[in-house]
PDB file of C-alpha atoms in Angstrom:
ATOM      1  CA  UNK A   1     -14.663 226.419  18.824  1.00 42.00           C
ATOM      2  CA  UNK A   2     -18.234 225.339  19.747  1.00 43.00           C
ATOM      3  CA  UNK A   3     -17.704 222.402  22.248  1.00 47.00           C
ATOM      4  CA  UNK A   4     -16.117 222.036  25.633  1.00 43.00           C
ATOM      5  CA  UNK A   5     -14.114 219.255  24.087  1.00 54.00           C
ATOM      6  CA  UNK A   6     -12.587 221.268  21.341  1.00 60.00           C
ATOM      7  CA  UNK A   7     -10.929 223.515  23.863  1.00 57.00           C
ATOM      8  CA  UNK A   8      -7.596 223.918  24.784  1.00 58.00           C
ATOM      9  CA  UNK A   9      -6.892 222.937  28.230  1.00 59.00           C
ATOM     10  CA  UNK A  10      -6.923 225.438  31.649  1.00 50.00           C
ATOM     11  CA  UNK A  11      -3.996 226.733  32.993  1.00 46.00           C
ATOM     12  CA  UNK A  12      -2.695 225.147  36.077  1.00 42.00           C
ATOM     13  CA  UNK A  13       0.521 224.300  38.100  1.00 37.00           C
ATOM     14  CA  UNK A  14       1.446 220.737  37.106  1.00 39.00           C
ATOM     15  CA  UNK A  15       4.183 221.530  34.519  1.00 37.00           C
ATOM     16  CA  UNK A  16       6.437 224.509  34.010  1.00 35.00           C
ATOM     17  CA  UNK A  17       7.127 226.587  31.186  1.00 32.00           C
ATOM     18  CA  UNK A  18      10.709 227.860  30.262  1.00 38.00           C
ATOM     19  CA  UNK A  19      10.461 231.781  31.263  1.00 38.00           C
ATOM     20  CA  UNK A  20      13.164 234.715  32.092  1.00 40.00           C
ATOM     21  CA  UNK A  21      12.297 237.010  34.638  1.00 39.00           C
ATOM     22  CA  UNK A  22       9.406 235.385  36.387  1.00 41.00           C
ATOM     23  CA  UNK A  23       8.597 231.748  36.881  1.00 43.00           C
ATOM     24  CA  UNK A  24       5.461 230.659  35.084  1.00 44.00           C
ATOM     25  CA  UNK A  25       3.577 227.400  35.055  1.00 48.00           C
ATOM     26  CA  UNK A  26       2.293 225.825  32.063  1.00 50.00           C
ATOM     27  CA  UNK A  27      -1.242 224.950  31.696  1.00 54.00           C
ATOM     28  CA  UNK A  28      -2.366 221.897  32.369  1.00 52.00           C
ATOM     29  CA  UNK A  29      -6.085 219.921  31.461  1.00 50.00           C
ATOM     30  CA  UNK A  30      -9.056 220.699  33.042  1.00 46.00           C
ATOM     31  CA  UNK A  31      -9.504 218.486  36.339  1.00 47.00           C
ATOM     32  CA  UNK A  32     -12.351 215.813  36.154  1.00 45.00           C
ATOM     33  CA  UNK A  33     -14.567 214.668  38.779  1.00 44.00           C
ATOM     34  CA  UNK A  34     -14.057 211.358  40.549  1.00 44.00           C
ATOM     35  CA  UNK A  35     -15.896 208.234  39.695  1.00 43.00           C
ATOM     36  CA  UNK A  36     -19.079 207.318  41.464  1.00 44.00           C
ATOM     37  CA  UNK A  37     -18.295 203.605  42.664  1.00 41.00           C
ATOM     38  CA  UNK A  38     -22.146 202.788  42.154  1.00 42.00           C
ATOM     39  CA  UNK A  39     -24.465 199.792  41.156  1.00 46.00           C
ATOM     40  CA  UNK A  40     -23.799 200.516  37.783  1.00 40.00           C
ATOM     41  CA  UNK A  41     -27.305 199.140  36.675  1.00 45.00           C
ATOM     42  CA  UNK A  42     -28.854 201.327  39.175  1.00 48.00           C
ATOM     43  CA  UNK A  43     -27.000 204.574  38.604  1.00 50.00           C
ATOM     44  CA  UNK A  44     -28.151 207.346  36.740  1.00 77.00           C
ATOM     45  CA  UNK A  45     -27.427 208.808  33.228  1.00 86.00           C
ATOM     46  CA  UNK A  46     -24.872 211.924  34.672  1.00 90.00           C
ATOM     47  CA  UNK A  47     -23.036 208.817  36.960  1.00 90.00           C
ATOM     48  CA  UNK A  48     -22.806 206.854  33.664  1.00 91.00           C
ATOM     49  CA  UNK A  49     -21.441 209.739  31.905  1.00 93.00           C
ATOM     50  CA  UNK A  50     -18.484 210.328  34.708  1.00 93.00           C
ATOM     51  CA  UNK A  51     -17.725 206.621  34.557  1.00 94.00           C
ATOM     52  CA  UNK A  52     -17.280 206.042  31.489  1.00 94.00           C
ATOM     53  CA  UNK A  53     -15.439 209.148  30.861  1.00 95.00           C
ATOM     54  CA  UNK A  54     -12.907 207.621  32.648  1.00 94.00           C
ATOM     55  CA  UNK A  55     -11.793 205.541  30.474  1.00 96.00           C
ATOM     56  CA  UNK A  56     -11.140 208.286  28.181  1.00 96.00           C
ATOM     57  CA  UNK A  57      -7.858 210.689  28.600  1.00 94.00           C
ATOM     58  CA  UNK A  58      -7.831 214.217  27.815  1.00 95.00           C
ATOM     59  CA  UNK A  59      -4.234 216.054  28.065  1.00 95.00           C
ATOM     60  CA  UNK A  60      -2.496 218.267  26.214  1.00 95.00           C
ATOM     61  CA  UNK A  61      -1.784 214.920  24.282  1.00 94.00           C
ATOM     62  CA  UNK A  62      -5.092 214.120  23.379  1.00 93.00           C
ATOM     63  CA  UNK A  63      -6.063 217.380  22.509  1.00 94.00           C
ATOM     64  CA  UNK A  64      -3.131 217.788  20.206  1.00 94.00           C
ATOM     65  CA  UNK A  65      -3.627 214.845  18.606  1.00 93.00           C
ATOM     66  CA  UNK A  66      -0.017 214.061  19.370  1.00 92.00           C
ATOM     67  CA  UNK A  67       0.821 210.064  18.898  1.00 89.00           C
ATOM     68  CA  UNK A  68       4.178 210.610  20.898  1.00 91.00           C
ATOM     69  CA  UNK A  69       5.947 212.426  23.868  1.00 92.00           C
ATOM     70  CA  UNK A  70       4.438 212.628  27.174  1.00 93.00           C
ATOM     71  CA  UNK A  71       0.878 214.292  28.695  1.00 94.00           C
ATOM     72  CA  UNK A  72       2.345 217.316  29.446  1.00 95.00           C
ATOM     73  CA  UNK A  73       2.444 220.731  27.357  1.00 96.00           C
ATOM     74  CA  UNK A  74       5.119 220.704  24.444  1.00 96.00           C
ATOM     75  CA  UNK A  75       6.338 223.561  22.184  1.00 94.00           C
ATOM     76  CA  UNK A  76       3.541 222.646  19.354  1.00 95.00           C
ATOM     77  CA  UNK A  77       0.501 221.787  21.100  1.00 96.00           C
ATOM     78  CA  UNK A  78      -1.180 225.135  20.629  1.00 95.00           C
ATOM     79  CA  UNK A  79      -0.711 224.960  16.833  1.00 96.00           C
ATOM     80  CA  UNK A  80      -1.363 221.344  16.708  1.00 95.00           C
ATOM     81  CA  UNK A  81      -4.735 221.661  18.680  1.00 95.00           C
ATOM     82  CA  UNK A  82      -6.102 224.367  16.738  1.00 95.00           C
ATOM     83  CA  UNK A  83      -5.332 222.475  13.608  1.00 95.00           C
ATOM     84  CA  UNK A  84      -6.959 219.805  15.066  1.00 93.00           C
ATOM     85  CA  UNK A  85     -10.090 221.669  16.103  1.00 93.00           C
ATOM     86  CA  UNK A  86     -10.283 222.908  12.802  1.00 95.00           C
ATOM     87  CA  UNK A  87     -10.232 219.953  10.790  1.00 94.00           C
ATOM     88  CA  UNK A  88     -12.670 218.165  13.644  1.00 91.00           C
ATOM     89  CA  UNK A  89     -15.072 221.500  12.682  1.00 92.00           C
ATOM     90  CA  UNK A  90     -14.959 221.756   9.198  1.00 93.00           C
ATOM     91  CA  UNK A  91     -13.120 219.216   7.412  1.00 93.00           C
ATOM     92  CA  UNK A  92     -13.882 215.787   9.463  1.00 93.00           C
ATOM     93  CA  UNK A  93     -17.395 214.670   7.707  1.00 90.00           C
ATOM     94  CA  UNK A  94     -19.188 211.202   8.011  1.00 89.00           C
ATOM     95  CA  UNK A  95     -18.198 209.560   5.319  1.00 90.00           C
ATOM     96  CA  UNK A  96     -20.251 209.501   2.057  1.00 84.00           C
ATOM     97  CA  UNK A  97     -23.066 206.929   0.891  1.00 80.00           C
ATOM     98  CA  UNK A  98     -21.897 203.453   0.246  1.00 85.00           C
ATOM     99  CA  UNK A  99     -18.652 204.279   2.523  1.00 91.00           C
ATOM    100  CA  UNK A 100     -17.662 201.394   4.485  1.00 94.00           C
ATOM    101  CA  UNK A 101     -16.355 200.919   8.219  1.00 95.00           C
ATOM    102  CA  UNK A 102     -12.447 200.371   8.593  1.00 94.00           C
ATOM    103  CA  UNK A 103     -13.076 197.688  10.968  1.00 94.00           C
ATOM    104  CA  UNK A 104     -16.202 195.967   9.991  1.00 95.00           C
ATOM    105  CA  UNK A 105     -16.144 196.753   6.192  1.00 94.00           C
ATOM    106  CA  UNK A 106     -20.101 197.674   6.438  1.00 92.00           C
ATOM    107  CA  UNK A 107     -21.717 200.127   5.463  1.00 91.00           C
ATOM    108  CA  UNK A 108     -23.449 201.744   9.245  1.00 90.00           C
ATOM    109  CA  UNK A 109     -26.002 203.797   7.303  1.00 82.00           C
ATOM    110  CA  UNK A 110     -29.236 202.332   8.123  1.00 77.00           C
ATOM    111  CA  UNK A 111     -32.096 201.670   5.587  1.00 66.00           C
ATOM    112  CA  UNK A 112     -33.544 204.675   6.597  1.00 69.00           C
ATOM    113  CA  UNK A 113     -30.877 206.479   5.997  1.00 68.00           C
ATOM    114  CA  UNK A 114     -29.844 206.914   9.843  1.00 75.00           C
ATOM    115  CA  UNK A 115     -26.131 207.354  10.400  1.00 82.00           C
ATOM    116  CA  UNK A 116     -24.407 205.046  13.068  1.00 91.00           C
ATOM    117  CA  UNK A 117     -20.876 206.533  12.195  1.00 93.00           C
ATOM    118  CA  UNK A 118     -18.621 208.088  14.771  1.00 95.00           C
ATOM    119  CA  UNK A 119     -15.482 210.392  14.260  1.00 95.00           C
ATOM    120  CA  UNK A 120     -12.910 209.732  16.786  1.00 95.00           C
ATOM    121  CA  UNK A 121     -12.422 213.757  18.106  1.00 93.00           C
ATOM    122  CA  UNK A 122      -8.564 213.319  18.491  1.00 89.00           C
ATOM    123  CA  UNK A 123      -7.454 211.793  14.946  1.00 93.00           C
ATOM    124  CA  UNK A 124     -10.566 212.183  12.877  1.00 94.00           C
ATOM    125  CA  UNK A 125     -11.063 208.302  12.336  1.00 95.00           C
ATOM    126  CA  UNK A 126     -14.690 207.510  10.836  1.00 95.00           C
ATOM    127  CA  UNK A 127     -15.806 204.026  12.429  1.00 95.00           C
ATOM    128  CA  UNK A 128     -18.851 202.707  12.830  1.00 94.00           C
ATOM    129  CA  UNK A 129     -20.327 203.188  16.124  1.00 94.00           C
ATOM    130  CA  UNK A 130     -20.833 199.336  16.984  1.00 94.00           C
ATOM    131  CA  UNK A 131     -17.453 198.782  16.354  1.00 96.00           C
ATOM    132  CA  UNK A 132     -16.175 201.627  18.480  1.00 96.00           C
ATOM    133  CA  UNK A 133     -18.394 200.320  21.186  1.00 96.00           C
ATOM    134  CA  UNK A 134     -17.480 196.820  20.724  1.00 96.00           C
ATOM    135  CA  UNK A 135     -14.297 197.139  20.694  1.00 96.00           C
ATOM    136  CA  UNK A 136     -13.906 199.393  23.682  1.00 97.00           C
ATOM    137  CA  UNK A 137     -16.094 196.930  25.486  1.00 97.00           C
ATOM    138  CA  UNK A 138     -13.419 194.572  24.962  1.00 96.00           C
ATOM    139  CA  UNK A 139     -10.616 196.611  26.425  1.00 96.00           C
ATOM    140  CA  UNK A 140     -12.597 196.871  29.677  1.00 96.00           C
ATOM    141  CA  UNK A 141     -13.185 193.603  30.437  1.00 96.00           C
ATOM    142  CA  UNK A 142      -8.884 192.831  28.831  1.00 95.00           C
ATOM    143  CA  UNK A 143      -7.919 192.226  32.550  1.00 88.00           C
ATOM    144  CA  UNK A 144      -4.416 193.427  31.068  1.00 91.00           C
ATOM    145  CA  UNK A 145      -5.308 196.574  29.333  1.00 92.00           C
ATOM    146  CA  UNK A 146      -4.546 199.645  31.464  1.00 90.00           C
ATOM    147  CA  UNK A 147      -4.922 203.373  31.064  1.00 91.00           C
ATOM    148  CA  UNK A 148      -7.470 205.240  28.275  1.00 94.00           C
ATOM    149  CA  UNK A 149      -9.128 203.615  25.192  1.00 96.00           C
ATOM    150  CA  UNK A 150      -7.641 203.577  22.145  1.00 95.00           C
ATOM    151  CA  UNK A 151      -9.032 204.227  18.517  1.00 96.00           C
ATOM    152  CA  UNK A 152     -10.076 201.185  16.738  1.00 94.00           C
ATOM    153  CA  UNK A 153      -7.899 202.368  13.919  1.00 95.00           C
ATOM    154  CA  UNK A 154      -5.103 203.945  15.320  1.00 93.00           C
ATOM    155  CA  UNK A 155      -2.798 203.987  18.750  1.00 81.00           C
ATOM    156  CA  UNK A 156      -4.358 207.301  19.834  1.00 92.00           C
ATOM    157  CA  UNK A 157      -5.999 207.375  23.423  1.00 94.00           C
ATOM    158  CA  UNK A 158      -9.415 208.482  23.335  1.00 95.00           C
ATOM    159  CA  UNK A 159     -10.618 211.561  24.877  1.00 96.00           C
ATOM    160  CA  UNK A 160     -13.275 211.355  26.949  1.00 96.00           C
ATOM    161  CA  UNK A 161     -15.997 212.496  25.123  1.00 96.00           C
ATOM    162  CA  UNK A 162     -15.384 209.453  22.605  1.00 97.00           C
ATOM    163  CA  UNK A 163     -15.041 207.128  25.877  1.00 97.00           C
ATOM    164  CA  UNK A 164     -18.792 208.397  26.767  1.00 96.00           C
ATOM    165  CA  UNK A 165     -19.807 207.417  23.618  1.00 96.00           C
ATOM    166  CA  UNK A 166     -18.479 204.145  23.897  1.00 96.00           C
ATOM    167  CA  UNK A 167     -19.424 203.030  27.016  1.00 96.00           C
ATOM    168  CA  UNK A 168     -21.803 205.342  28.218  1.00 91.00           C
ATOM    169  CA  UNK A 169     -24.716 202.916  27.620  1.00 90.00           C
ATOM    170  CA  UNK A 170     -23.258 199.806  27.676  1.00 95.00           C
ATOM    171  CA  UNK A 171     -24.417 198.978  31.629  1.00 94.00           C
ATOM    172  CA  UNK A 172     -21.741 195.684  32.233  1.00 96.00           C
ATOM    173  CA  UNK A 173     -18.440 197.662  30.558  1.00 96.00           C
ATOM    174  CA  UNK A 174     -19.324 200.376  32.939  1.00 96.00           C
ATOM    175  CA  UNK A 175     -19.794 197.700  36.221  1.00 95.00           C
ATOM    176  CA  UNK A 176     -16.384 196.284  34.573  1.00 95.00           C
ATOM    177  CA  UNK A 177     -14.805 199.875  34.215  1.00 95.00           C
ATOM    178  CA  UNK A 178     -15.581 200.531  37.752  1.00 94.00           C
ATOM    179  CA  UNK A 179     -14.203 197.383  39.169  1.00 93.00           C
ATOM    180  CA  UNK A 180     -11.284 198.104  37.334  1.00 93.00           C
ATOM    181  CA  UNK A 181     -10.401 201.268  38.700  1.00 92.00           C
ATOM    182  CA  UNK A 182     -11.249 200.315  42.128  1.00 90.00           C
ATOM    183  CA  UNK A 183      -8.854 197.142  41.634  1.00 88.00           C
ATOM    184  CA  UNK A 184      -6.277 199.398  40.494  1.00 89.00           C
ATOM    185  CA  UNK A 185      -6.535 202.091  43.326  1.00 89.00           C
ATOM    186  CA  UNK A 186      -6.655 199.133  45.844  1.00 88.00           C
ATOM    187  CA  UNK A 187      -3.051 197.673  44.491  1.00 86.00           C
ATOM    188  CA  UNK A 188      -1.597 201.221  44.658  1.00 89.00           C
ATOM    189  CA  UNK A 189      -1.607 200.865  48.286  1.00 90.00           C
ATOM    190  CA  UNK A 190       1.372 199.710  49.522  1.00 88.00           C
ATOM    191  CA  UNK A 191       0.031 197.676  52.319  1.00 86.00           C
ATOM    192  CA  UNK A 192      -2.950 195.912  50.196  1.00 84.00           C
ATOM    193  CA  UNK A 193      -2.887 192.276  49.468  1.00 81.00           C
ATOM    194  CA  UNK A 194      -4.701 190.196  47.141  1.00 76.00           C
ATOM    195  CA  UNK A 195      -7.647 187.847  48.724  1.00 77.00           C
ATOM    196  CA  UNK A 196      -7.419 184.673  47.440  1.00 80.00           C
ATOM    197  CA  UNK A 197     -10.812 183.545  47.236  1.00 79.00           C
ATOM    198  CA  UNK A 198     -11.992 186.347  45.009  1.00 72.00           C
ATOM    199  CA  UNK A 199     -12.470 185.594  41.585  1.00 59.00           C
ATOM    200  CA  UNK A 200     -11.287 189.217  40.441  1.00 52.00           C
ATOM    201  CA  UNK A 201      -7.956 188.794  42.124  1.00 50.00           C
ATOM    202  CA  UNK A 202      -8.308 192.273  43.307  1.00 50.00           C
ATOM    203  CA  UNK A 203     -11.417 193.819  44.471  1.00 50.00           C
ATOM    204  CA  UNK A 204     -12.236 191.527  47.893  1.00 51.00           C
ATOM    205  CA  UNK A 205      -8.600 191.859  48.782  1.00 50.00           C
ATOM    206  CA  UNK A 206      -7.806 192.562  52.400  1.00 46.00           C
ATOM    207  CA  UNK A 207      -4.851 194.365  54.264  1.00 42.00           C
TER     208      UNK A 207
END
């Protein structure tokens, strides 16, 4: 497997395998850095990057390309995510001339001949790259979606290298993604309450 992305997660401690004479912990995915809460119009391309890989989700899940059960290993995931790094590698191909986008119904090709398609790396889906950006834009500012992106086409999360391709230059989803997250870490508190006078119902709030 050539990419970081296409690799099955590190072992760690947050899960535990069945085992018989010693106790053994499964492995879990590999640990991501925290967001930046920057300017977003002021921070740089590798802040961007973390951001909006944030919205993105990758788990034993994800990289199995599992659409059920919960983040955590499972029996299958090692066969599944091979099969799925195989098919991303050598059988997942833009699609051919004249092919159109299952959202938009265009074709992304470009009169030059320029691809603008993008192949979602946990179910293979080919959409066209504004659409995947659109549409993830839209689930950022969705005050009531929570948790990853999904696929345009499907009910998959996206992992995060999808997310970064989303979002990664879209400077207002990112301020929005940030806010978000913020809000949402701010309401896990058990003591926080919501200021009434901000318009976000969550970011000014006091204690």
């Amino acid at each position: 497997m050539s990419s970081y992305e296409d690799k099955e997660p590190k072992n760690g401690s947050s899960s535990s395998l069945s085992s018989s004479s010693s106790s053994s912990s499964s492995p879990s995915p590999p640990s991501r850095p925290s967001p930046s809460f920057a300017n977003t119009t002021n921070t740089s391309s590798s802040q961007a990057r973390i951001i909006a890989s944030k919205a993105g989700h990758d788990s034993w899940k994800t990289w199995a390309g599992r659409s059920t059960g919960t983040d955590e290993f499972e029996v299958m995931d090692l066969a599944l995510g091979f099969k799925r790094s195989f098919n991303k590698r050598f059988l997942w191909k833009e699609p051919g001339s004249g092919a159109t986008c299952p959202v938009c119904f265009s074709d992304p090709t470009d009169a030059d001949g320029a691809s603008g398609w993008h192949i979602t790396s946990s179910c293979g889906h080919a959409v066209c790259l504004s659409c995947l950006q659109g549409y993830s834009a839209s689930l950022v500012a969705d005050r009531n979606h929570h948790g990853p992106l999904k696929c345009p086409v499907c009910a998959l999360p996206m992992r995060e290298s999808d997310a970064i391709a989303a979002l990664e230059g879209n400077a207002e989803a990112l301020r929005l993604l940030d806010d978000k997250m913020r809000d949402e870490l701010l309401r896990a508190c058990p003591q926080y309450r919501s200021c009434p006078n901000c318009s976000s119902g969550g970011g000014g709030g006091g204690v």
